[in-house]
Short mmCIF file of C-alpha atoms in Angstrom, two decimals:
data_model
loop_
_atom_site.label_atom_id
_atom_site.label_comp_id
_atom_site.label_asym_id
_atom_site.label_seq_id
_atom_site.Cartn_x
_atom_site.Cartn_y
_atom_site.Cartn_z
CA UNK A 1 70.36 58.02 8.51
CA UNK A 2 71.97 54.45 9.45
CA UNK A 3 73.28 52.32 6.97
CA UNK A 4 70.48 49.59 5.99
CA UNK A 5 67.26 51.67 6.99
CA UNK A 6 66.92 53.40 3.75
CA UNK A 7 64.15 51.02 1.64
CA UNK A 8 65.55 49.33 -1.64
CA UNK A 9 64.06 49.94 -5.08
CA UNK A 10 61.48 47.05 -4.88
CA UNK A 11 59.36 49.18 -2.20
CA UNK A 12 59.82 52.80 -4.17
CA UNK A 13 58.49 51.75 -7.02
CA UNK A 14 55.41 49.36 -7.95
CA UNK A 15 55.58 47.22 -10.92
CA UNK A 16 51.88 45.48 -10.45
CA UNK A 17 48.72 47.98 -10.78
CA UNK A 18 46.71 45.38 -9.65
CA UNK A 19 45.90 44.58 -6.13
CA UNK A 20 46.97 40.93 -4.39
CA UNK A 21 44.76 41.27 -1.82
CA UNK A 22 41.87 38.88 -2.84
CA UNK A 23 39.00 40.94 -1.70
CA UNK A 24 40.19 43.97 -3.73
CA UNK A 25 40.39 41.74 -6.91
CA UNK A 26 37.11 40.62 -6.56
CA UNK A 27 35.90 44.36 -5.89
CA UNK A 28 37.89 45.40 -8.85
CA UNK A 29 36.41 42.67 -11.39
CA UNK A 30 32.68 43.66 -10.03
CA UNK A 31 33.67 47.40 -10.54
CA UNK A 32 34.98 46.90 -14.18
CA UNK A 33 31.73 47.27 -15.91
CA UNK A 34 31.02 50.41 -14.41
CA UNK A 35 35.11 51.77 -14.55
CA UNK A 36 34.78 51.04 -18.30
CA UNK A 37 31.60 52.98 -18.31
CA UNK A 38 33.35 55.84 -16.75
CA UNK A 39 36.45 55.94 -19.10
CA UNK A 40 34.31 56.12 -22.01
CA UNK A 41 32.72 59.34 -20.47
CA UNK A 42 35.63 60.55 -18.95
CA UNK A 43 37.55 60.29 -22.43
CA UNK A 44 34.69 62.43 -24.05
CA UNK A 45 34.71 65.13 -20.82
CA UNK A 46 38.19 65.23 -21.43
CA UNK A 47 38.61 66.54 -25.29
CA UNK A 48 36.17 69.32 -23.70
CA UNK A 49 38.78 69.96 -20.26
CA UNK A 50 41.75 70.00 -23.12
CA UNK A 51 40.16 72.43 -25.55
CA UNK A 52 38.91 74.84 -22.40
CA UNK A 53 42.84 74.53 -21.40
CA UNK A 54 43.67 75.99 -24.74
CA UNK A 55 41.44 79.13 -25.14
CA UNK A 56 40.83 80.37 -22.23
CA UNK A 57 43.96 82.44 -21.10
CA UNK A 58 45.64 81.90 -17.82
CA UNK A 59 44.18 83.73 -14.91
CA UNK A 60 42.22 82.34 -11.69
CA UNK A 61 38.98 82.11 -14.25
CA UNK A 62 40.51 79.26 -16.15
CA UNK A 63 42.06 77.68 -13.03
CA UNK A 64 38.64 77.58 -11.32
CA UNK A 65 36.81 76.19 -14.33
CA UNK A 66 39.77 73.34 -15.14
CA UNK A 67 39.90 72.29 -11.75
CA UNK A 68 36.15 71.86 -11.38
CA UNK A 69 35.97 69.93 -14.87
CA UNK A 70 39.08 67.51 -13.79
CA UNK A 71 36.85 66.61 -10.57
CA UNK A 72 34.38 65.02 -13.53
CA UNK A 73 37.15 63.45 -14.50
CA UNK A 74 37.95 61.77 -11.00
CA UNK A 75 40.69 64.35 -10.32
CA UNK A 76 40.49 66.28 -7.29
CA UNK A 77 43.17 68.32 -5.75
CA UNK A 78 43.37 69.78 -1.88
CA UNK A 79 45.76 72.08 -0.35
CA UNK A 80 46.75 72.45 2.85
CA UNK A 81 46.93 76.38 3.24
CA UNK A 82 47.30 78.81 0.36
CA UNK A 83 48.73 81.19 2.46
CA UNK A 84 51.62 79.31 2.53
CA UNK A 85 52.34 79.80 -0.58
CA UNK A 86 55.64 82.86 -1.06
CA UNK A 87 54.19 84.56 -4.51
CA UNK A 88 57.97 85.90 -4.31
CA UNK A 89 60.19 82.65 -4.78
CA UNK A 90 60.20 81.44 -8.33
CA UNK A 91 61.39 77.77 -8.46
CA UNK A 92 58.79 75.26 -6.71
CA UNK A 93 60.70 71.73 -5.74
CA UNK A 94 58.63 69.15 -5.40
CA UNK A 95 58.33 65.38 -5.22
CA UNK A 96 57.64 62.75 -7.90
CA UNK A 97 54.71 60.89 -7.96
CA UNK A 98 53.00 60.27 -11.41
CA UNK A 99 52.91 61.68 -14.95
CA UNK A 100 50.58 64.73 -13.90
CA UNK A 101 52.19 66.16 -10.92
CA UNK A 102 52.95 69.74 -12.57
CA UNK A 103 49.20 69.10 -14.22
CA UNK A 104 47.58 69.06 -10.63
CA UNK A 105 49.71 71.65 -9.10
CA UNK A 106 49.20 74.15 -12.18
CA UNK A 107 45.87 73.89 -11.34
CA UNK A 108 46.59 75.64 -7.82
CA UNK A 109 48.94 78.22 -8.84
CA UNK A 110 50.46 79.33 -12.51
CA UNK A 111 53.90 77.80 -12.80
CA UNK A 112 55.90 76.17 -15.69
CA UNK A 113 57.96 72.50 -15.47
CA UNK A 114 60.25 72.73 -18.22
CA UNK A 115 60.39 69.40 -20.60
CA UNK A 116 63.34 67.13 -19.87
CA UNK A 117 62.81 64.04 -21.96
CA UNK A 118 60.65 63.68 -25.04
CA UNK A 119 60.93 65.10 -28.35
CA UNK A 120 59.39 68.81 -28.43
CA UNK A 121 56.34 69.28 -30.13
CA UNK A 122 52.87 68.97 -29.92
CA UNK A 123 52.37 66.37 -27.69
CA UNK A 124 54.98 68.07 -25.04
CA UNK A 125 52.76 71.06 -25.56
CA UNK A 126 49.93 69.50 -24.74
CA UNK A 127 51.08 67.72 -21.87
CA UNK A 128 51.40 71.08 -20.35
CA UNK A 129 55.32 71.24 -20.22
CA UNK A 130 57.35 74.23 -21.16
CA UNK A 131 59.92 73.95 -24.63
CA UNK A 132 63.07 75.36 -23.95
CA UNK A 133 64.62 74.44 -27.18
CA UNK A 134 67.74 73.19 -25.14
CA UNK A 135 69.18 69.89 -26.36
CA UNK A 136 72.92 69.69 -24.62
CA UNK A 137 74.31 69.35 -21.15
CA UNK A 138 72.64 70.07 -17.93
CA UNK A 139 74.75 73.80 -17.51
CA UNK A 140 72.99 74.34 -21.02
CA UNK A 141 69.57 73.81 -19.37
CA UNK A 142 70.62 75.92 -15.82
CA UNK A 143 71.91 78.97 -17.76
CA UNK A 144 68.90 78.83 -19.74
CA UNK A 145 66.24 78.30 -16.66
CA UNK A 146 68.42 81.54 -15.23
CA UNK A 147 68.07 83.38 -18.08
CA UNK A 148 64.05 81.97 -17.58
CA UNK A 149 63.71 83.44 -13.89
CA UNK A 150 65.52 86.41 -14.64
CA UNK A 151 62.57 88.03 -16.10
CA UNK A 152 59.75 88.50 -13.08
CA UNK A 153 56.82 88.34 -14.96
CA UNK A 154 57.51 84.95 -16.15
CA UNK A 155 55.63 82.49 -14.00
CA UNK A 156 57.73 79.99 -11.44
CA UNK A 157 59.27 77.24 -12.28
CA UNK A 158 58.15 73.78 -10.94
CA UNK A 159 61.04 71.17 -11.12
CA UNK A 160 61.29 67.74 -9.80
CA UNK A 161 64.63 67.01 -8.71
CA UNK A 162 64.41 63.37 -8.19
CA UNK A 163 64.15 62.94 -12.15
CA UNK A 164 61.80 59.43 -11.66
CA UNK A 165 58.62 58.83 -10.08
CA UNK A 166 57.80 56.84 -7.49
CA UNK A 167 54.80 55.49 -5.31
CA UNK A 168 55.40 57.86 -2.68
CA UNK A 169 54.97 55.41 -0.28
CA UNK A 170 58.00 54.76 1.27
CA UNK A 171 60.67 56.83 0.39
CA UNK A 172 62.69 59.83 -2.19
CA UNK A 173 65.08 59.44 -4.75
CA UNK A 174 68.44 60.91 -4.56
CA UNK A 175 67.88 65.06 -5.79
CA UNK A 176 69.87 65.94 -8.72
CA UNK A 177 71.49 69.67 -7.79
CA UNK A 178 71.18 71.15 -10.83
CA UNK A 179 67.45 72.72 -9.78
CA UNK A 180 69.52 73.63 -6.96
CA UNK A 181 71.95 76.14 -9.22
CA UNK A 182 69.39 78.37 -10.77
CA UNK A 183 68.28 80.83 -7.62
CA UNK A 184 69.25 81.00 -3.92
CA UNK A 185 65.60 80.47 -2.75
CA UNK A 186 63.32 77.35 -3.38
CA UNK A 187 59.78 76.71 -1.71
CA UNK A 188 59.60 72.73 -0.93
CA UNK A 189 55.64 71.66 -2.12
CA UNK A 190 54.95 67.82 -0.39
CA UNK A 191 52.66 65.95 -2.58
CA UNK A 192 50.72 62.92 -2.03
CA UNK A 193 48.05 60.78 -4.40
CA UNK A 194 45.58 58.42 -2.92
CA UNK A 195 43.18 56.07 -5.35
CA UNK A 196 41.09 52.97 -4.72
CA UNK A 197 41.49 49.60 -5.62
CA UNK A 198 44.82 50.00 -7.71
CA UNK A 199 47.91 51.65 -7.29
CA UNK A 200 48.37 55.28 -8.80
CA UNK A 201 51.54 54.51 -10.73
CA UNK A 202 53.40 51.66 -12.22
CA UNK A 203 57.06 52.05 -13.14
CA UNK A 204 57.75 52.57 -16.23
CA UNK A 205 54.41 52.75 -17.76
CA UNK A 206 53.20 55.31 -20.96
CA UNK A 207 51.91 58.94 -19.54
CA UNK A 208 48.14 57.37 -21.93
CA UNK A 209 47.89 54.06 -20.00
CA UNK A 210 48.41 56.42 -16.67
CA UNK A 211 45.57 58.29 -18.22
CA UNK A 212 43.19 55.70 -19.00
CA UNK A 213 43.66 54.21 -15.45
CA UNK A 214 43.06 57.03 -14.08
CA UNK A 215 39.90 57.81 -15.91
CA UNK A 216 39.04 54.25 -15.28
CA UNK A 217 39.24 54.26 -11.20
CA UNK A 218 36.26 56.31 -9.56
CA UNK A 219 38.52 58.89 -8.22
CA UNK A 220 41.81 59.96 -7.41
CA UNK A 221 42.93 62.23 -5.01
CA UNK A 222 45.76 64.80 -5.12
CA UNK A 223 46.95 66.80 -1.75
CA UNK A 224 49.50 69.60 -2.38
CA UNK A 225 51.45 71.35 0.84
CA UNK A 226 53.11 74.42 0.53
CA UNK A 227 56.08 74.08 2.86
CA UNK A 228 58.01 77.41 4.05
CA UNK A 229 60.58 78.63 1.68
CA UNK A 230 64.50 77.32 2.14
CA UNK A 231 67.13 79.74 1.58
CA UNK A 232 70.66 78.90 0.62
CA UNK A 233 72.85 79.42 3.34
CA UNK A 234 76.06 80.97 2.87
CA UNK A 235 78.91 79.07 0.66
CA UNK A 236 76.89 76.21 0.83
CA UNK A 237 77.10 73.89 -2.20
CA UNK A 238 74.41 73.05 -4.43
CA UNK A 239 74.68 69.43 -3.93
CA UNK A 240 74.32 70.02 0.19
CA UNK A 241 71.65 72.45 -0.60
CA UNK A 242 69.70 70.24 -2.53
CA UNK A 243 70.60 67.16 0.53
CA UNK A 244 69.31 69.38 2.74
CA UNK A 245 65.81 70.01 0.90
CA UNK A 246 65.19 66.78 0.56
CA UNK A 247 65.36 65.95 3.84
CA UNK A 248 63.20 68.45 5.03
CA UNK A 249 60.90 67.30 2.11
CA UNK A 250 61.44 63.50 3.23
CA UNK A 251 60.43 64.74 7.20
CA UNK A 252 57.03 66.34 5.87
CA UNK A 253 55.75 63.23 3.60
CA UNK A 254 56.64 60.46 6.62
CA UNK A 255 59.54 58.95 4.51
CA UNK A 256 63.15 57.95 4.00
CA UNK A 257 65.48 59.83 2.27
CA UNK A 258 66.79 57.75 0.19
CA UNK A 259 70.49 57.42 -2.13
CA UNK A 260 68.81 55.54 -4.76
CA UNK A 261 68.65 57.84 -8.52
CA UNK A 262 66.48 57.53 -11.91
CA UNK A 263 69.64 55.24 -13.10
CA UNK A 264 69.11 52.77 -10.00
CA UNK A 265 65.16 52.56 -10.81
CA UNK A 266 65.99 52.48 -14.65
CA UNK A 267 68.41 49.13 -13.49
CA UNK A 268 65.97 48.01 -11.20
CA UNK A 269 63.46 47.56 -13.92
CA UNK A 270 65.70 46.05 -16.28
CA UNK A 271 66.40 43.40 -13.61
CA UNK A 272 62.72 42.75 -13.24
CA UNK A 273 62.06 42.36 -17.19
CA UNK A 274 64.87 39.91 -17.19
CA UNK A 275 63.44 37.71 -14.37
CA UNK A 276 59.74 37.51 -15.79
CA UNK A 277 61.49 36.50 -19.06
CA UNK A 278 62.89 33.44 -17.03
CA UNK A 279 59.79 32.94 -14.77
CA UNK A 280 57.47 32.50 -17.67
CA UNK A 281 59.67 31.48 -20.66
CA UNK A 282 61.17 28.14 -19.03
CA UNK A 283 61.67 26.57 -22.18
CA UNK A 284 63.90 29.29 -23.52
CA UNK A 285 66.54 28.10 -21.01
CA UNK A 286 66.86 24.76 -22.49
CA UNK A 287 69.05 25.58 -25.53
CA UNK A 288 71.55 27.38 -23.31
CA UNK A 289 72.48 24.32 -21.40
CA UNK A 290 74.75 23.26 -23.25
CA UNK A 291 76.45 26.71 -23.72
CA UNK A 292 78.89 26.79 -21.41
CA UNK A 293 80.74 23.51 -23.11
CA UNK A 294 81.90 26.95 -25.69
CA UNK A 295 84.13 28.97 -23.78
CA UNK A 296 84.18 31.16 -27.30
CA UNK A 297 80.45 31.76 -27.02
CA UNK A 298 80.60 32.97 -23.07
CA UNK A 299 80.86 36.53 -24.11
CA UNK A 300 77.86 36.59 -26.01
CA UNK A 301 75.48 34.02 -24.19
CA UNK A 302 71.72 35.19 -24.22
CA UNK A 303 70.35 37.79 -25.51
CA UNK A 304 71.95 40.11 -23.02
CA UNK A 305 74.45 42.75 -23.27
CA UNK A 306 78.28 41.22 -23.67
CA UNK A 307 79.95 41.53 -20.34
CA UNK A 308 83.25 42.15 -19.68
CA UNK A 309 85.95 39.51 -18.85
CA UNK A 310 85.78 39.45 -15.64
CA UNK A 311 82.07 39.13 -15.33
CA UNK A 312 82.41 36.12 -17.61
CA UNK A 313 85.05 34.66 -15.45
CA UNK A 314 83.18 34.65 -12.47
CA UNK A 315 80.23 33.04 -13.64
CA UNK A 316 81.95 30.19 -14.66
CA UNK A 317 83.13 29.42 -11.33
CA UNK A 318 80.05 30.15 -10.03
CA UNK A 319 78.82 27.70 -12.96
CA UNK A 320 80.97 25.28 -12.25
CA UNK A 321 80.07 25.00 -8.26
CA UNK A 322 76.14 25.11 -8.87
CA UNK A 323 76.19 23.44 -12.27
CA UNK A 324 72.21 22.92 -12.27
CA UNK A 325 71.57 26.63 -11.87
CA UNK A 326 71.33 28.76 -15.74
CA UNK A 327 74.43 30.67 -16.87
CA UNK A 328 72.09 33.97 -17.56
CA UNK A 329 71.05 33.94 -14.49
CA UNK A 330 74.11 33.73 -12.91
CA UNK A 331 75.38 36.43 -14.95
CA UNK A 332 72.58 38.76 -14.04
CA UNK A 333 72.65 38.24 -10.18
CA UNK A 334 76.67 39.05 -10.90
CA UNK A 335 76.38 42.35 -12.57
CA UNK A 336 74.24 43.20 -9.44
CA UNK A 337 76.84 42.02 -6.64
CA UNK A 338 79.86 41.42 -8.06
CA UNK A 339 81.05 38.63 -5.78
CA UNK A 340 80.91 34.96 -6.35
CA UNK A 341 80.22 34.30 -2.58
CA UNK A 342 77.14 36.64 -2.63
CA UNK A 343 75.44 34.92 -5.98
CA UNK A 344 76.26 31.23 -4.71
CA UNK A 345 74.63 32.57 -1.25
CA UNK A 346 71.44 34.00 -3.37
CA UNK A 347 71.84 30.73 -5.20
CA UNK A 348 71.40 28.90 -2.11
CA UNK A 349 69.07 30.43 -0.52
CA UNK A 350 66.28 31.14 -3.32
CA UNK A 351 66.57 35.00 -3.47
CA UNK A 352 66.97 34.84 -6.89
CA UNK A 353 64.37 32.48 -8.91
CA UNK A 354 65.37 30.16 -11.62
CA UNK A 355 64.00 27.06 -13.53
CA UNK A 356 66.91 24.70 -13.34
CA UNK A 357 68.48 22.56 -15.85
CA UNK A 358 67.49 19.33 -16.65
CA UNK A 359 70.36 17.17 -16.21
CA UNK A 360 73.87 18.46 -14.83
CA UNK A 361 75.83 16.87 -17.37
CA UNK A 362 74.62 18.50 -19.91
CA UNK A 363 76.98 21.31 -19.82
CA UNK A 364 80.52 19.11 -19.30
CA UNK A 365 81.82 16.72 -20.87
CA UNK A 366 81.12 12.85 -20.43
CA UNK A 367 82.91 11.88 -17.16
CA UNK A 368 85.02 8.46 -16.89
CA UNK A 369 83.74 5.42 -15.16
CA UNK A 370 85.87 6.61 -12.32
CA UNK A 371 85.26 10.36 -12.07
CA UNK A 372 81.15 9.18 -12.51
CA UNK A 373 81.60 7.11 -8.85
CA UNK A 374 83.48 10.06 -7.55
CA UNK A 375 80.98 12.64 -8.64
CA UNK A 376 78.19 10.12 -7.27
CA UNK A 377 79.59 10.19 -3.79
CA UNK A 378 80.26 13.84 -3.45
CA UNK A 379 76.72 14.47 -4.88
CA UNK A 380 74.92 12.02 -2.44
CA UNK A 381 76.52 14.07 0.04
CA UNK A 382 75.75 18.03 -1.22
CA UNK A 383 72.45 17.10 -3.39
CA UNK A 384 73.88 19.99 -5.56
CA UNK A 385 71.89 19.20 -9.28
CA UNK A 386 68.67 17.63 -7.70
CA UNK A 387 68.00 18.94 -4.41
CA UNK A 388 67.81 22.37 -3.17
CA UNK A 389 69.51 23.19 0.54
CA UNK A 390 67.98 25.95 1.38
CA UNK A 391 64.51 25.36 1.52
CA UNK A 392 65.35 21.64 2.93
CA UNK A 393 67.83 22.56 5.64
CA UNK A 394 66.78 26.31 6.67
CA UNK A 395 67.34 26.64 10.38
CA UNK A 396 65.49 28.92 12.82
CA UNK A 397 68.42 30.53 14.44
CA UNK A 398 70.47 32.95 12.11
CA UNK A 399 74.06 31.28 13.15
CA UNK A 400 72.75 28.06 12.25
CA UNK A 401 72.19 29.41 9.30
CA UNK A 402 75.34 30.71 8.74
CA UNK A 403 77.09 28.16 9.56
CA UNK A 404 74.98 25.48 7.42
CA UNK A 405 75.62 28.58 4.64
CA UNK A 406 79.40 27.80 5.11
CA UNK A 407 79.27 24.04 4.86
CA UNK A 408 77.51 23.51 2.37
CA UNK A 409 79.47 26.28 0.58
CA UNK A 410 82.92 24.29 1.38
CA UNK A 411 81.41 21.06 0.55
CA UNK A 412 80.14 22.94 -3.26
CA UNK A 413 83.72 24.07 -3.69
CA UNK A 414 85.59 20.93 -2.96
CA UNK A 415 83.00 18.85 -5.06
CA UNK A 416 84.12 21.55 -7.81
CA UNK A 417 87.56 21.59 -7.08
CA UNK A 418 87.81 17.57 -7.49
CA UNK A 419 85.88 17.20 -10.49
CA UNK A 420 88.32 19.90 -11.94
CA UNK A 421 91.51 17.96 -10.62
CA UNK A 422 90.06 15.08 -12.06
CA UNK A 423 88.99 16.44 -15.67
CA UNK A 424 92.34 17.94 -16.08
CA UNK A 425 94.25 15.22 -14.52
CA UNK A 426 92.05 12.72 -17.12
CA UNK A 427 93.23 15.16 -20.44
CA UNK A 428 96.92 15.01 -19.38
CA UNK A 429 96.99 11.35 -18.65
CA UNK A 430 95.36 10.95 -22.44
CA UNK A 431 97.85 13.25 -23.86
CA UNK A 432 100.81 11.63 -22.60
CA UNK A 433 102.56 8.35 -24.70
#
């Protein structure tokens, strides 16, 4: 796979459920009345689908009678071929989609997805997930899954190596390998959900709003394909075993196989929180402004986690070349590229949003009479604190636009380096009898 074709995080995962199309919207809001009709019901049919779950034992009986209750509820499942299905492997691998993959595919064949993350208890119980009673390290939870398989008559296991859900729409997280450790055969299962009007999962939304959504949309649908079993070939690793299972995965589902892991979407989320918080909290930047006049309080501006030194240190010279532009949100766009040249160029050219600040003195101190007329003639010139270049001055051709990136970049740093000079040059000349 080249470099650059694997999707980024904002197309794995959705963080809207509802549509932006306009007709959809309006379909949704006349469908409400009767979607909040059905969740009523469905919440009542369900109580009856849960207790059914619970006595009856499990055998193709109870499977039948489930499945045909959950399509009441708006759940159906398809398979490809049954046949495809090798009753002699015992770990399933399958893709992530939304909080009731192992539900769905339980319904098909008897397996068990031991619980990951949660406290044990009833509620993992009842969410269908298997205790273990293993709280340590990863080897804790392999030698324990081996000791699992070990026994025949113990159903398969059904793990989901990429540890996150996603919308299954464009491409798969990295695998962990650990699945990938407990037996030398897997059988790949490609899974895909379809529903109307909304999307079928949000990132990092509760397993009970998933729920009521989906008892709230008229249906969703669930389509399960067995794909033939892999074997491990010989001294292969477990991390190129699992690499190699996802692609083959990836290949069947019309996706990208992608590097990205449950800690990337975890960061990617954290980044979005943070920029609503700015988007629709604009006068919660105001009292910062003048933060940067502490270099004491740099650490800890915000409400953030402290960064490190050199974090800090960049975003002041970032600060001090784009002066109008928020010090949190500099620091945010930092801990995601690391370079000063890539934030002033995301700066610049409005890939990351910000409300900026009110007057660009406010965070240095009063100039002289002298350093205000040469700040007034480099700004006439750049338009740094009022103006914005790159929605002004964007040019059709790309080396246009690199070079008007590079201009205006050299004319940002000399403006910054002179009204340093000048500061500096100001305190000595005051110090001095």
């Amino acid at each position: 796979m080249e470099p650059g074709a694997a999707p980024g995080p904002e197309r794995l995962f959705d963080s809207h459920r509802l549509p932006t199309d306009g007709f959809l919207l309006l379909a949704l809001l006349l469908y409400a009345p009767v979607g909040l009709c059905l969740l009523v019901l469905r919440l009542f049919i369900g109580v009856h689908v849960f207790l059914v779950s619970c006595i009856l034992p499990d055998s193709v009986v109870r499977r039948f009678i489930v499945r045909v209750m959950c399509s009441v509820l708006g759940l159906f499942v398809q398979q490809s071929d049954p046949r495809l299905r090798d009753v002699s492997v015992q770990v399933y691998i399958a893709n992530h989609v939304t909080q009731f993959d192992h539900n769905v595919i339980n319904l098909l064949t008897s397996c068990n997805t031991p619980a990951l993350n949660g406290a044990p208890g009833f509620i993992c119980w009842s969410r269908g997930f298997m205790e273990l009673g293993v709280t340590g390290s990863r080897a804790e939870l392999v030698d324990s899954l081996k000791a699992y398989s070990s026994h025949r008559e113990n159903p398969p296991l059904l793990l989901f190596p990429e540890e996150a859900a996603t919308n299954g729409r464009a491409g798969l997280l990295r695998f962990s390998s650990w699945p990938f450790s407990i037996l030398d055969v897997v059988q790949p299962v490609a899974l895909q959900v379809q529903r109307p009007l909304i999307t079928v999962s949000v990132a990092d939304s509760s397993w009970i709003t998933e729920l009521l959504w989906t008892f709230f949309v008229p249906f969703t649908v669930y389509q399960v394909r067995w794909m033939p079993s892999v074997p491990r070939r010989a001294e292969e690793l477990s991390e190129d075993f699992a690499l190699r299972v996802q692609e083959l995965l990836a290949m069947e589902l019309g996706v990208v196989s992608t590097r990205l892991t449950a800690a990337d979407k975890a960061e990617h989320m954290k980044r979005l929180r943070h920029t609503s918080l700015l988007r629709f909290a604009p006068a919660s930047s105001q009292p910062l402004a003048a933060r940067p006049t502490m270099p004491s309080s740099l650490p800890g501006v915000g409400s953030f986690a402290p960064e490190d030194v050199r974090i800090t240190a960049m975003a002041q010279r970032v600060k001090e070349v784009l002066p109008h532009v928020p010090l949190e949100v500099i620091r945010t766009d930092l801990a995601q590229t690391n370079c000063v040249d890539t934030t002033i160029a995301n700066l610049l050219e409005g890939r990351v949003p910000f409300f900026p600040e009110s007057e660009a003195g406010a965070d240095l101190p009063a100039p002289s009479t002298s350093q205000a007329a040469a700040a007034s003639g480099i700004q006439g010139s750049v338009a740094v604190p009022t103006s914005k270049p790159a929605t002004k001055q964007f040019a059709k051709s790309p080396v246009e636009r690199h070079l008007s990136l590079q201009e205006r970049k050299r004319a940002l740093y000399d403006y910054a380096r002179r009204r340093f000079a000048e500061k500096h040059g100001a305190a000595r000349a005051g110090g001095s009898p």
